XYZ file of C-alpha atoms in Angstrom:
734
model
C 0.000 0.000 0.000
C 1.063 3.607 -0.524
C 2.157 5.690 2.447
C 0.067 8.673 1.372
C -2.489 8.359 4.167
C -2.973 7.058 7.657
C -5.335 4.307 6.544
C -2.905 3.191 3.890
C -0.132 3.078 6.455
C -2.244 0.803 8.630
C -2.885 -1.400 5.610
C 0.823 -1.661 4.994
C 1.393 -2.792 8.551
C -1.338 -5.386 8.226
C 0.130 -6.743 5.013
C 3.592 -6.922 6.511
C 2.241 -8.821 9.502
C 1.392 -11.680 7.145
C 4.801 -11.905 5.540
C 8.381 -11.887 6.817
C 8.787 -9.863 9.999
C 11.656 -9.200 12.321
C 11.934 -8.516 16.031
C 13.097 -5.209 17.410
C 16.831 -4.581 17.575
C 18.690 -5.805 20.612
C 19.633 -3.448 23.424
C 22.800 -1.317 23.036
C 25.978 -3.363 22.996
C 27.466 -4.068 26.410
C 31.258 -4.552 26.607
C 30.602 -7.815 28.486
C 30.834 -10.765 26.039
C 27.356 -12.110 25.111
C 25.881 -14.589 22.693
C 25.102 -13.404 19.177
C 21.666 -11.752 18.923
C 19.035 -14.031 17.392
C 17.004 -12.377 14.628
C 13.511 -13.822 14.464
C 12.031 -14.269 10.995
C 8.497 -15.649 10.763
C 9.538 -18.735 8.854
C 6.893 -21.192 7.755
C 9.237 -24.166 7.600
C 11.812 -23.785 10.400
C 14.494 -23.026 7.829
C 17.347 -20.557 7.894
C 16.073 -19.265 4.556
C 12.794 -18.190 6.094
C 9.658 -17.179 4.244
C 10.361 -15.645 0.831
C 9.578 -11.911 0.741
C 6.622 -10.717 -1.281
C 7.064 -9.340 -4.774
C 5.751 -5.789 -5.374
C 1.976 -5.955 -5.305
C 2.021 -8.597 -2.560
C 0.189 -11.296 -4.548
C 3.130 -13.653 -5.139
C 6.448 -14.235 -3.397
C 9.961 -13.801 -4.780
C 10.723 -17.482 -4.383
C 9.336 -20.903 -3.576
C 10.404 -24.317 -2.356
C 12.064 -26.531 -4.972
C 11.704 -29.746 -2.982
C 14.888 -30.908 -1.266
C 16.830 -28.001 -2.812
C 15.009 -25.654 -0.440
C 13.608 -22.218 -1.155
C 15.066 -20.716 -4.326
C 14.982 -17.319 -5.958
C 13.120 -17.678 -9.282
C 15.930 -16.141 -11.339
C 18.401 -18.695 -9.923
C 16.181 -21.765 -10.328
C 15.876 -24.002 -13.419
C 12.291 -24.845 -12.430
C 8.996 -22.981 -12.788
C 7.527 -22.110 -9.371
C 4.862 -19.609 -8.295
C 4.127 -18.947 -4.630
C 0.742 -17.294 -3.956
C 0.589 -15.236 -0.760
C -1.877 -14.987 2.093
C -2.621 -11.423 1.022
C -3.968 -12.729 -2.290
C -5.929 -15.435 -0.472
C -7.654 -12.853 1.732
C -8.259 -10.250 -0.967
C -9.893 -12.801 -3.303
C -11.832 -14.351 -0.390
C -10.545 -17.785 -1.415
C -11.911 -20.477 0.892
C -10.062 -23.525 -0.403
C -6.978 -24.497 -2.396
C -8.973 -24.759 -5.625
C -10.133 -21.147 -5.370
C -6.532 -19.976 -4.980
C -5.422 -22.012 -7.995
C -8.069 -20.339 -10.183
C -5.496 -17.531 -10.418
C -2.940 -19.822 -12.074
C -3.152 -20.041 -15.889
C -1.501 -23.470 -15.912
C -3.934 -25.103 -13.460
C -7.582 -26.081 -13.787
C -9.721 -27.437 -10.965
C -11.635 -30.692 -11.494
C -13.176 -33.291 -9.204
C -12.389 -36.830 -8.119
C -14.187 -39.846 -9.554
C -17.493 -40.476 -7.796
C -16.824 -38.089 -4.910
C -16.354 -34.401 -4.097
C -12.563 -34.453 -3.841
C -10.744 -31.591 -5.546
C -8.395 -32.549 -8.367
C -6.108 -30.259 -10.324
C -5.021 -30.405 -13.948
C -1.425 -29.072 -14.001
C -0.035 -28.928 -17.512
C -2.848 -31.312 -18.398
C -1.878 -34.003 -15.834
C -3.988 -34.787 -12.770
C -2.944 -34.116 -9.180
C -5.471 -35.133 -6.518
C -5.962 -33.022 -3.412
C -4.787 -35.845 -1.119
C -1.421 -35.639 -2.900
C -0.898 -31.996 -1.966
C 2.186 -31.467 0.236
C 2.129 -29.666 3.590
C 5.398 -28.045 4.537
C 7.154 -30.384 2.102
C 5.492 -33.675 3.150
C 2.821 -35.435 1.084
C -0.747 -36.396 2.039
C -0.973 -34.829 5.477
C -3.882 -32.447 4.963
C -7.594 -33.323 4.626
C -8.028 -35.563 1.607
C -10.991 -33.999 -0.167
C -11.028 -30.291 0.716
C -8.414 -28.022 2.331
C -9.568 -24.777 3.975
C -7.387 -21.686 3.477
C -7.239 -20.976 7.218
C -4.634 -23.764 7.356
C -1.900 -22.161 5.242
C 0.178 -19.057 4.549
C 1.275 -19.759 0.978
C 0.259 -21.923 -1.970
C 3.329 -22.970 -3.960
C 2.886 -24.429 -7.441
C 5.865 -26.320 -8.870
C 5.158 -26.933 -12.553
C 6.491 -30.017 -14.224
C 7.713 -33.474 -13.239
C 9.452 -33.573 -9.861
C 10.502 -37.103 -8.823
C 14.016 -35.937 -7.902
C 12.842 -32.842 -6.052
C 9.919 -34.280 -4.076
C 9.912 -38.047 -4.583
C 7.210 -40.147 -6.187
C 3.712 -38.967 -5.401
C 1.917 -41.496 -3.121
C -1.307 -41.286 -5.112
C 0.371 -41.909 -8.447
C -0.221 -38.394 -9.818
C 1.836 -35.246 -9.912
C 3.397 -35.792 -13.341
C 2.505 -32.261 -14.404
C 3.456 -30.540 -11.180
C 3.218 -30.392 -7.404
C 1.404 -28.170 -4.903
C 2.941 -27.380 -1.516
C 1.172 -25.455 1.249
C 3.109 -23.529 3.883
C 1.630 -23.281 7.388
C 1.204 -19.998 9.218
C 3.727 -18.702 11.745
C 3.570 -15.906 14.313
C 4.916 -12.589 12.962
C 7.044 -10.294 15.092
C 4.147 -8.039 16.073
C 1.115 -9.334 17.989
C -1.813 -10.259 15.758
C -5.480 -10.589 16.728
C -7.814 -10.648 13.734
C -11.493 -11.574 13.670
C -13.367 -12.073 10.397
C -17.085 -12.480 9.788
C -18.663 -13.092 6.412
C -21.667 -14.196 4.414
C -22.182 -15.659 0.954
C -24.935 -16.697 -1.431
C -27.356 -19.283 -0.108
C -27.129 -18.061 3.471
C -23.607 -19.320 4.088
C -22.173 -17.683 7.223
C -18.573 -17.551 8.389
C -16.614 -16.544 11.476
C -12.837 -16.891 11.853
C -10.107 -15.866 14.274
C -6.356 -15.526 13.676
C -4.271 -14.936 16.817
C -0.473 -14.857 17.071
C 2.107 -13.910 19.684
C 5.859 -14.180 20.183
C 7.519 -14.758 23.561
C 10.892 -15.009 25.246
C 14.209 -13.309 24.580
C 14.151 -11.656 21.152
C 10.733 -13.231 20.539
C 12.355 -16.594 19.794
C 9.162 -18.546 20.537
C 5.995 -18.074 18.533
C 2.458 -19.433 18.569
C -0.303 -18.882 16.029
C -3.870 -20.145 16.341
C -6.382 -20.163 13.512
C -9.996 -21.236 13.923
C -12.948 -20.957 11.557
C -16.541 -22.111 11.274
C -18.764 -21.969 8.178
C -22.314 -23.177 7.847
C -25.315 -22.721 5.589
C -26.500 -23.046 2.033
C -24.640 -22.261 -1.168
C -25.510 -20.596 -4.460
C -26.738 -24.030 -5.645
C -30.354 -24.800 -4.692
C -30.763 -26.954 -1.544
C -27.023 -27.536 -1.236
C -25.478 -27.133 2.220
C -21.937 -27.141 3.564
C -20.529 -26.973 7.080
C -16.877 -26.722 8.013
C -15.083 -26.414 11.325
C -11.311 -26.080 11.426
C -8.681 -25.243 14.017
C -4.898 -25.224 13.653
C -2.047 -24.346 16.000
C 1.427 -23.508 14.720
C 4.486 -23.270 16.993
C 8.074 -22.273 16.285
C 11.250 -21.747 18.288
C 14.710 -20.529 17.332
C 18.107 -20.399 18.951
C 21.385 -19.436 17.386
C 21.896 -22.761 15.594
C 18.598 -24.626 15.947
C 15.152 -23.954 14.485
C 12.054 -25.976 15.350
C 8.434 -25.803 14.258
C 5.313 -27.858 14.762
C 1.700 -27.846 13.640
C -1.422 -29.661 14.697
C -4.843 -29.280 13.160
C -8.361 -30.648 13.000
C -10.925 -30.222 10.227
C -14.537 -31.438 10.135
C -16.206 -30.994 6.730
C -19.826 -31.982 6.085
C -21.721 -31.706 2.803
C -25.442 -32.191 2.275
C -27.113 -32.670 -1.108
C -24.001 -31.495 -2.947
C -24.450 -31.559 -6.702
C -22.696 -34.698 -8.042
C -20.691 -35.494 -11.164
C -22.403 -36.283 -14.466
C -21.329 -39.271 -16.561
C -22.365 -39.975 -20.138
C -23.609 -43.483 -20.860
C -22.143 -45.520 -23.755
C -23.977 -44.864 -26.988
C -24.832 -41.248 -26.233
C -23.628 -39.269 -29.232
C -23.048 -35.800 -27.791
C -22.487 -33.904 -24.569
C -25.721 -32.497 -23.118
C -26.103 -28.776 -22.664
C -25.219 -27.768 -19.108
C -28.210 -27.299 -16.808
C -28.998 -24.064 -15.053
C -26.001 -23.247 -12.892
C -28.184 -22.906 -9.767
C -30.157 -26.115 -10.267
C -29.513 -29.190 -8.176
C -30.034 -32.761 -9.371
C -28.573 -34.356 -6.208
C -30.780 -36.745 -4.287
C -32.010 -35.171 -1.012
C -30.466 -37.939 1.141
C -26.952 -37.711 -0.322
C -24.155 -36.501 1.928
C -20.405 -36.626 2.494
C -18.598 -36.272 5.834
C -14.850 -36.013 6.355
C -12.964 -35.605 9.622
C -9.170 -35.237 9.840
C -6.517 -34.804 12.500
C -3.030 -33.981 11.258
C 0.302 -32.665 12.440
C 3.917 -31.998 11.521
C 7.257 -31.495 13.250
C 10.276 -29.994 11.532
C 13.718 -29.013 12.752
C 17.036 -27.681 11.459
C 20.433 -27.724 13.127
C 23.447 -25.815 11.839
C 26.221 -28.351 12.440
C 28.823 -25.922 11.106
C 28.558 -22.528 9.374
C 28.457 -24.438 6.066
C 26.440 -27.583 6.886
C 22.835 -27.855 8.081
C 20.925 -30.991 9.039
C 17.149 -31.236 8.963
C 14.447 -33.685 9.930
C 10.683 -33.688 9.461
C 7.796 -35.940 10.462
C 4.074 -35.771 9.772
C 0.922 -37.790 10.324
C -2.749 -37.788 9.363
C -5.677 -39.753 10.768
C -8.857 -39.481 8.709
C -12.401 -40.814 8.669
C -14.845 -40.468 5.765
C -18.438 -41.572 5.269
C -20.801 -40.758 2.459
C -23.927 -41.739 0.611
C -23.686 -40.653 -3.017
C -25.893 -40.674 -6.084
C -23.953 -39.674 -9.185
C -25.857 -39.065 -12.391
C -25.481 -40.929 -15.701
C -27.181 -39.373 -18.718
C -28.348 -42.233 -20.946
C -30.958 -40.774 -23.291
C -30.618 -37.214 -24.469
C -33.366 -36.544 -26.979
C -33.289 -33.032 -25.609
C -34.687 -34.254 -22.282
C -31.544 -35.109 -20.318
C -33.061 -38.384 -19.140
C -30.715 -40.073 -16.677
C -30.314 -42.723 -14.028
C -28.706 -42.717 -10.626
C -28.263 -45.152 -7.747
C -27.158 -45.245 -4.145
C -23.469 -45.721 -3.406
C -22.239 -45.626 0.203
C -18.606 -45.554 1.175
C -16.582 -45.596 4.394
C -12.860 -44.916 4.549
C -10.208 -44.551 7.242
C -6.627 -43.464 6.512
C -3.457 -43.647 8.619
C -0.556 -41.680 7.121
C 2.961 -41.413 8.563
C 5.770 -39.778 6.647
C 9.200 -38.317 7.293
C 12.370 -36.915 5.810
C 16.033 -36.545 6.875
C 18.663 -34.516 5.127
C 21.936 -32.637 5.042
C 22.562 -29.478 3.058
C 25.826 -27.611 2.697
C 28.188 -25.418 0.689
C 31.826 -25.575 -0.354
C 34.065 -24.446 -3.195
C 36.482 -26.201 -5.513
C 38.568 -23.426 -6.981
C 36.298 -20.991 -8.801
C 33.303 -23.363 -8.702
C 30.802 -23.156 -5.861
C 28.757 -26.126 -4.706
C 25.406 -26.281 -2.890
C 24.921 -29.970 -2.160
C 22.101 -31.906 -0.583
C 21.607 -35.479 0.613
C 18.140 -36.599 1.714
C 16.199 -39.728 2.610
C 12.428 -40.044 2.908
C 9.789 -42.599 3.852
C 6.024 -42.677 3.436
C 3.422 -45.054 4.835
C -0.334 -45.206 4.150
C -2.789 -47.793 5.417
C -6.247 -47.262 3.999
C -9.348 -49.119 5.199
C -12.369 -49.071 2.881
C -15.847 -50.510 2.565
C -18.698 -49.787 0.173
C -22.292 -50.683 -0.610
C -23.574 -50.234 -4.169
C -27.284 -50.572 -4.791
C -27.806 -52.123 -8.226
C -31.379 -50.861 -8.635
C -31.386 -47.738 -10.877
C -33.438 -44.652 -10.033
C -34.790 -42.719 -13.005
C -34.302 -38.963 -13.024
C -33.283 -36.129 -15.350
C -30.461 -33.653 -15.676
C -32.916 -30.793 -16.304
C -36.002 -31.911 -14.338
C -34.648 -34.095 -11.522
C -36.834 -36.516 -9.568
C -36.305 -36.854 -5.815
C -36.451 -40.467 -4.602
C -36.590 -41.882 -1.075
C -33.262 -43.339 -0.022
C -33.188 -46.981 -1.199
C -32.540 -49.467 1.604
C -29.401 -51.566 1.540
C -30.735 -55.042 0.921
C -31.375 -57.650 -1.757
C -30.321 -55.400 -4.663
C -27.146 -54.182 -2.932
C -23.604 -55.338 -3.632
C -21.406 -55.033 -0.527
C -17.671 -54.651 -0.314
C -16.779 -55.143 3.323
C -18.667 -53.757 6.319
C -19.397 -50.025 6.359
C -19.234 -49.793 10.137
C -15.895 -51.596 10.344
C -13.872 -51.330 7.115
C -10.827 -53.563 6.638
C -7.470 -52.605 5.181
C -7.681 -52.561 1.393
C -4.586 -50.575 0.419
C -1.058 -50.409 1.797
C 1.494 -47.961 0.373
C 5.165 -47.866 1.379
C 7.610 -45.517 -0.343
C 11.288 -45.068 0.477
C 13.841 -42.949 -1.338
C 17.352 -41.569 -1.187
C 18.403 -38.452 -3.117
C 21.675 -36.706 -3.882
C 22.028 -33.353 -5.623
C 24.467 -30.533 -6.285
C 24.118 -27.041 -7.726
C 27.366 -25.800 -9.235
C 27.870 -22.049 -9.612
C 30.381 -20.716 -12.105
C 31.395 -17.502 -13.856
C 30.771 -15.297 -10.803
C 27.545 -17.204 -10.060
C 26.013 -16.286 -13.393
C 25.979 -19.889 -14.636
C 24.252 -22.424 -12.396
C 24.133 -26.154 -13.085
C 21.923 -28.457 -10.987
C 22.431 -32.220 -11.119
C 20.700 -34.840 -9.043
C 19.262 -38.318 -8.781
C 16.738 -39.996 -6.475
C 16.556 -43.738 -5.919
C 12.927 -44.624 -5.216
C 11.431 -47.866 -3.920
C 7.700 -48.545 -4.269
C 5.962 -51.270 -2.267
C 2.191 -51.385 -2.758
C -0.334 -53.938 -1.606
C -4.052 -54.470 -2.239
C -6.386 -56.489 -0.003
C -9.835 -58.017 -0.254
C -12.649 -55.780 1.015
C -14.478 -58.629 2.735
C -11.736 -60.871 4.126
C -8.742 -58.521 4.350
C -6.486 -61.091 2.671
C -3.788 -59.779 0.375
C -4.700 -59.914 -3.299
C -1.547 -58.499 -4.847
C 1.758 -56.890 -4.050
C 3.642 -54.462 -6.238
C 7.361 -53.863 -5.676
C 9.586 -51.788 -7.933
C 12.667 -49.585 -7.826
C 13.817 -46.792 -10.072
C 16.486 -44.085 -10.289
C 15.040 -40.703 -11.297
C 17.612 -38.199 -12.597
C 17.302 -34.441 -13.013
C 19.429 -31.772 -14.654
C 18.888 -28.044 -14.878
C 20.885 -25.050 -16.045
C 20.424 -21.311 -15.500
C 22.205 -18.468 -17.280
C 21.736 -15.175 -15.435
C 22.084 -12.798 -18.342
C 21.557 -9.834 -16.010
C 20.291 -9.206 -12.469
C 16.788 -8.972 -13.990
C 16.847 -11.703 -16.637
C 17.673 -15.400 -16.654
C 17.350 -18.209 -19.179
C 16.922 -21.798 -18.028
C 16.457 -25.365 -19.198
C 15.777 -28.646 -17.430
C 15.311 -32.345 -17.876
C 13.301 -34.012 -15.099
C 11.581 -37.360 -14.742
C 8.358 -38.261 -12.974
C 7.607 -41.657 -11.434
C 4.330 -43.450 -10.689
C 3.343 -47.058 -10.135
C 2.362 -49.007 -13.226
C -1.259 -49.949 -13.868
C -2.766 -53.346 -13.068
C -4.238 -55.478 -15.842
C -8.056 -55.602 -15.878
C -9.993 -58.862 -15.732
C -11.456 -58.342 -19.192
C -11.566 -55.919 -22.110
C -14.473 -55.585 -24.543
C -15.952 -58.734 -22.998
C -12.817 -60.838 -23.613
C -10.753 -62.161 -20.657
C -7.299 -60.600 -20.303
C -4.506 -63.200 -20.292
C -2.433 -61.497 -17.570
C -5.313 -60.201 -15.430
C -4.127 -58.674 -12.159
C -0.500 -58.324 -13.269
C 1.093 -54.949 -12.482
C 3.237 -53.230 -15.070
C 6.659 -51.741 -14.244
C 6.711 -48.150 -12.902
C 5.660 -45.467 -15.355
C 8.432 -42.985 -16.041
C 7.419 -39.625 -17.452
C 10.090 -37.486 -19.084
C 10.026 -33.708 -19.189
C 12.091 -31.270 -21.207
C 11.671 -27.556 -20.619
C 13.293 -24.280 -21.661
C 12.267 -20.846 -20.532
C 13.070 -17.266 -19.658
C 12.287 -15.341 -16.458
C 12.216 -11.573 -16.026
C 11.877 -9.450 -12.899
C 12.273 -5.824 -13.867
C 11.398 -3.233 -11.268
C 7.930 -3.959 -9.928
C 6.817 -6.279 -12.749
C 7.850 -9.868 -13.379
C 7.025 -12.635 -15.787
C 8.102 -15.906 -17.340
C 7.758 -17.824 -20.577
C 8.270 -21.596 -20.731
C 8.175 -24.173 -23.506
C 7.848 -27.769 -22.331
C 7.241 -31.316 -23.486
C 6.224 -34.158 -21.140
C 5.503 -37.775 -22.003
C 3.566 -40.274 -19.910
C 3.508 -44.019 -20.724
C 0.213 -45.695 -21.575
C -1.062 -49.268 -21.394
C -3.590 -51.193 -23.449
C -4.852 -54.703 -24.194
C -3.261 -55.911 -27.443
C -4.641 -58.260 -30.113
C -3.447 -61.272 -28.106
C -5.545 -60.092 -25.102
C -2.413 -59.216 -23.128
C -2.334 -56.043 -21.043
C 0.940 -54.344 -21.926
C 2.697 -51.009 -21.780
C 2.661 -49.220 -25.091
C 2.302 -45.731 -26.438
C 2.226 -42.525 -24.470
C 0.394 -39.319 -23.714
C 2.516 -36.424 -24.921
C 1.839 -32.934 -23.582
C 3.583 -30.112 -25.441
C 2.912 -26.642 -24.174
C 3.756 -22.982 -23.877
C 3.180 -21.086 -20.625
C 3.163 -17.350 -20.047
C 2.924 -15.791 -16.568
C 2.938 -12.182 -15.378
C 2.789 -10.671 -11.869
C 3.515 -7.474 -9.946
C 2.661 -3.798 -10.428
C 2.390 -2.653 -14.044
C 2.113 1.006 -13.021
C 1.623 2.694 -9.697
C -1.547 1.347 -8.097
C -2.296 -1.271 -10.780
C -1.448 -4.934 -10.038
C -1.433 -7.740 -12.567
C -1.563 -11.495 -12.015
C -2.164 -14.279 -14.502
C -1.194 -15.494 -17.918
C -2.051 -18.120 -20.512
C -1.214 -21.726 -21.375
C -1.301 -23.404 -24.788
C -1.408 -27.217 -24.678
C -1.188 -29.969 -27.251
C -2.002 -33.134 -25.270
C -2.296 -36.164 -27.531
C -2.519 -39.931 -27.193
C 0.155 -41.687 -29.245
C 0.602 -45.349 -30.256
C -2.495 -46.371 -28.314
C -3.050 -49.633 -30.165
C -6.403 -48.363 -31.475
C -7.143 -46.342 -34.596
C -10.102 -44.768 -32.772
C -7.881 -43.069 -30.180
C -4.437 -42.805 -31.773
C -3.523 -39.142 -32.215
C -6.625 -37.926 -30.366
C -6.553 -35.385 -27.571
C -6.322 -36.449 -23.935
C -9.596 -36.346 -21.991
C -10.317 -33.054 -20.244
C -7.347 -31.059 -21.582
C -8.125 -27.907 -23.620
C -5.835 -26.396 -26.232
C -5.898 -22.995 -24.555
C -6.648 -21.662 -21.096
C -6.019 -18.333 -19.410
C -6.476 -16.535 -16.096
C -5.942 -12.780 -16.135
C -6.469 -10.614 -13.067
C -5.988 -6.914 -12.399
C -6.377 -4.802 -9.272
C -6.683 -1.019 -9.195
C -6.108 1.111 -6.120
C -8.561 3.993 -6.562
C -6.499 7.012 -5.602
C -9.552 9.257 -5.564
C -11.097 7.170 -2.758
C -8.656 6.523 0.029
C -8.406 2.825 0.981
C -10.495 1.523 -1.944
C -9.269 -1.140 -4.376
C -11.191 -2.832 -7.204
C -10.245 -6.076 -8.929
C -11.377 -8.093 -11.927
C -10.427 -11.562 -13.128
C -11.237 -13.336 -16.367
C -10.951 -17.136 -16.397
C -11.122 -18.887 -19.772
C -10.976 -22.611 -20.517
C -11.124 -23.847 -24.090
C -13.088 -26.802 -25.411
C -12.048 -30.316 -24.400
C -13.268 -33.887 -24.868
C -15.035 -36.268 -22.490
C -13.919 -39.456 -24.253
C -10.669 -40.873 -25.602
C -12.032 -41.100 -29.179
C -12.876 -37.371 -29.132
C -16.512 -37.822 -30.162
C -17.894 -36.049 -27.058
C -16.875 -32.393 -27.280
C -17.242 -30.259 -24.152
C -17.659 -26.550 -25.031
C -15.216 -24.023 -23.646
C -16.250 -21.253 -21.289
C -15.267 -17.833 -19.987
C -16.269 -16.286 -16.698
C -15.759 -12.857 -15.136
C -15.157 -12.315 -11.405
C -15.268 -8.890 -9.730
C -14.202 -7.754 -6.277
C -13.757 -4.699 -4.090
C -11.792 -4.014 -0.923
C -12.036 -1.034 1.411
C -9.628 -0.378 4.281
C -10.456 2.101 7.003
C -9.649 2.977 10.586
C -12.380 2.680 13.202
C -11.517 3.549 16.787
C -7.835 3.018 16.066
C -8.467 -0.461 14.610
C -7.867 -1.527 11.036
C -11.093 -2.699 9.412
C -11.003 -4.505 6.052
C -14.253 -4.789 4.097
C -14.339 -7.110 1.086
C -17.058 -7.875 -1.448
C -16.954 -10.278 -4.369
C -19.052 -11.621 -7.228
C -17.809 -14.765 -8.959
C -19.256 -15.721 -12.349
C -20.805 -12.283 -12.772
C -22.657 -13.299 -15.932
C -24.149 -16.390 -14.226
C -22.902 -18.457 -17.154
C -24.089 -22.066 -17.365
C -21.067 -24.217 -18.191
C -19.305 -27.521 -17.673
C -16.409 -26.453 -15.451
C -14.358 -29.602 -16.132
C -14.369 -32.967 -17.843
C -12.389 -35.807 -16.330
C -10.213 -35.786 -13.261
C -9.554 -39.524 -13.103
C -7.458 -41.327 -15.776
C -9.620 -42.579 -18.629
C -12.886 -41.148 -17.234
C -14.677 -38.207 -18.849
C -17.342 -37.301 -16.297
C -18.566 -33.684 -16.169
C -18.887 -31.130 -13.362
C -21.341 -28.226 -13.562
C -19.739 -24.837 -12.920
C -20.825 -22.765 -9.914
C -23.503 -20.102 -10.507
C -23.175 -16.409 -9.784
C -21.956 -16.244 -6.184
C -21.859 -13.227 -3.873
C -19.606 -13.044 -0.822
C -18.986 -10.371 1.796
C -16.535 -10.253 4.696
C -15.282 -7.874 7.334
C -12.013 -8.260 9.250
C -10.957 -6.296 12.316
C -7.421 -6.202 13.705
C -7.496 -5.683 17.484
């Protein structure tokens, strides 16, 4: 904010309280020898690097975490990373990770298969929300929806990342990774209360309280709590969320520790489900009215999570630092769903649905150990890292699928009584006491080095990670092991940066991604598969990328050209399930951020994608586009500080997604869409307190559209976009 007025000064202080902050200077020097003064930086990850400072405009940070390499300045990194700040989260009134990622031109939000889990297309590849990292560790946060009260930053690492982060436990992440940074106490006391309301009668109250204690404020605590309840802009849909998180940190001269513990309870009632298209339907139906609801009145989804992390660093010498991290999650889910399948268009949208109940319990434990250091060999500098990681997931599942179809319609839905679970129901285990059905064990060891030459203008990063995958599946009813998948793989990475000037760098990288291979199905097209149940070797995706990054004054941007391949599998003419062919995603990304001129902020960009299936073994799909991936997508946002009205800022965002396909043969075309979002923010002083008023309208034109197609490999289900949605909030800093 400008320093032209008292209110603007208060706004500046509020913004700074959310980013890096330092304690007051120590007392005047006494001639008596004392320990070195500890400077407290509100670090989100207990690292000496601390939280990256904000770029002018405050919407993104100057750096982000590149996995085991730590936080890197963008101009010195051979990878594409954007770190969205808490200031952006608040100003756009984003309530979940997906709403933050709407600002990223390379990401599109989809939904899980048969549930309400968020999924994200990054460079056209799927990343599920339960594979999001928290403070560098995978799968610790709530599996289906993550509230923004839990984090300070949203970091998007674009591209394959097996060396940097390890293989993703859920088998995704080939197009990129998302890491969330927890909140830490700033140097100055913080007490903020927020109340809000949104379309459908949704109410919200939240509190954010932080303090630092002890000599030089070396100990910090931050508590966030929020409660939301009520309807939504969709008819008869209701959502309730309760969340609380506590973040602690402590620093001495050589040691830094942090810890987090949180609880989230998320309950959905009559949430609008996915829409599938039955075989034989020749075209995609027109989207229904954006406010309409075809969910059955008895459908629901409940999720409850407890999670925590511990992280520490110890400076063994001035040049060598050791770190360790541990995290856990304990989750319970229960739902009764009724997804829709359109089976007879004829202009009527005739459809069928059925009851599907599910119960799930997850136990996640994960950890990481590492050493990082620096040394020189002549004129060449080295920043080396050695790290080891382990991940464990035990998942217990049970389901009940009622085979009796209920007739309804996409446009004129019919409400049915909840069918009983009985003679027409197929059970998988016991809902009240699910057995273990999935076991995932991942271990890895990584070694990397960044060499700096020519006065640190040329940087070369080399690394390799040895990964071991051990996966087991178990029978729903008996708990006996059905299969075990064990594989090992070395995943290399190489990147180079040429810093042409302090404001411009050119980079290139080669990185591999790693996921478990698919299992052979029992049959294909009604014919038994010879090697049914056999698991293929790990899938190795290969990425090549070149790009340029610019940070000139208050405006920054990047341009990247990339190509990523992902192996495919199919059943050949001999009825053998085999690896063959690939999905190839070639793309061009453009990003811009910062202040274009005084008082005008820009954030967004565009992505061009050519995502095609190659050598599929079928003439119907060979050369066709990948399900759910458009050729072009863009998110462009601008914010204007109205100088004529002190404390007022207006913002607008245009989100465009081009046409895609809902089937591998590209016969079901899903139209593209464009939506406009508008917002306003007003800062004022009331009784010496900073008051922030925010108003927002998403989807101003109330456009009816299919927001996404797909979100699970090989499935082209559709999700109706949200209608016009109003939201208001008021925050007071005490």
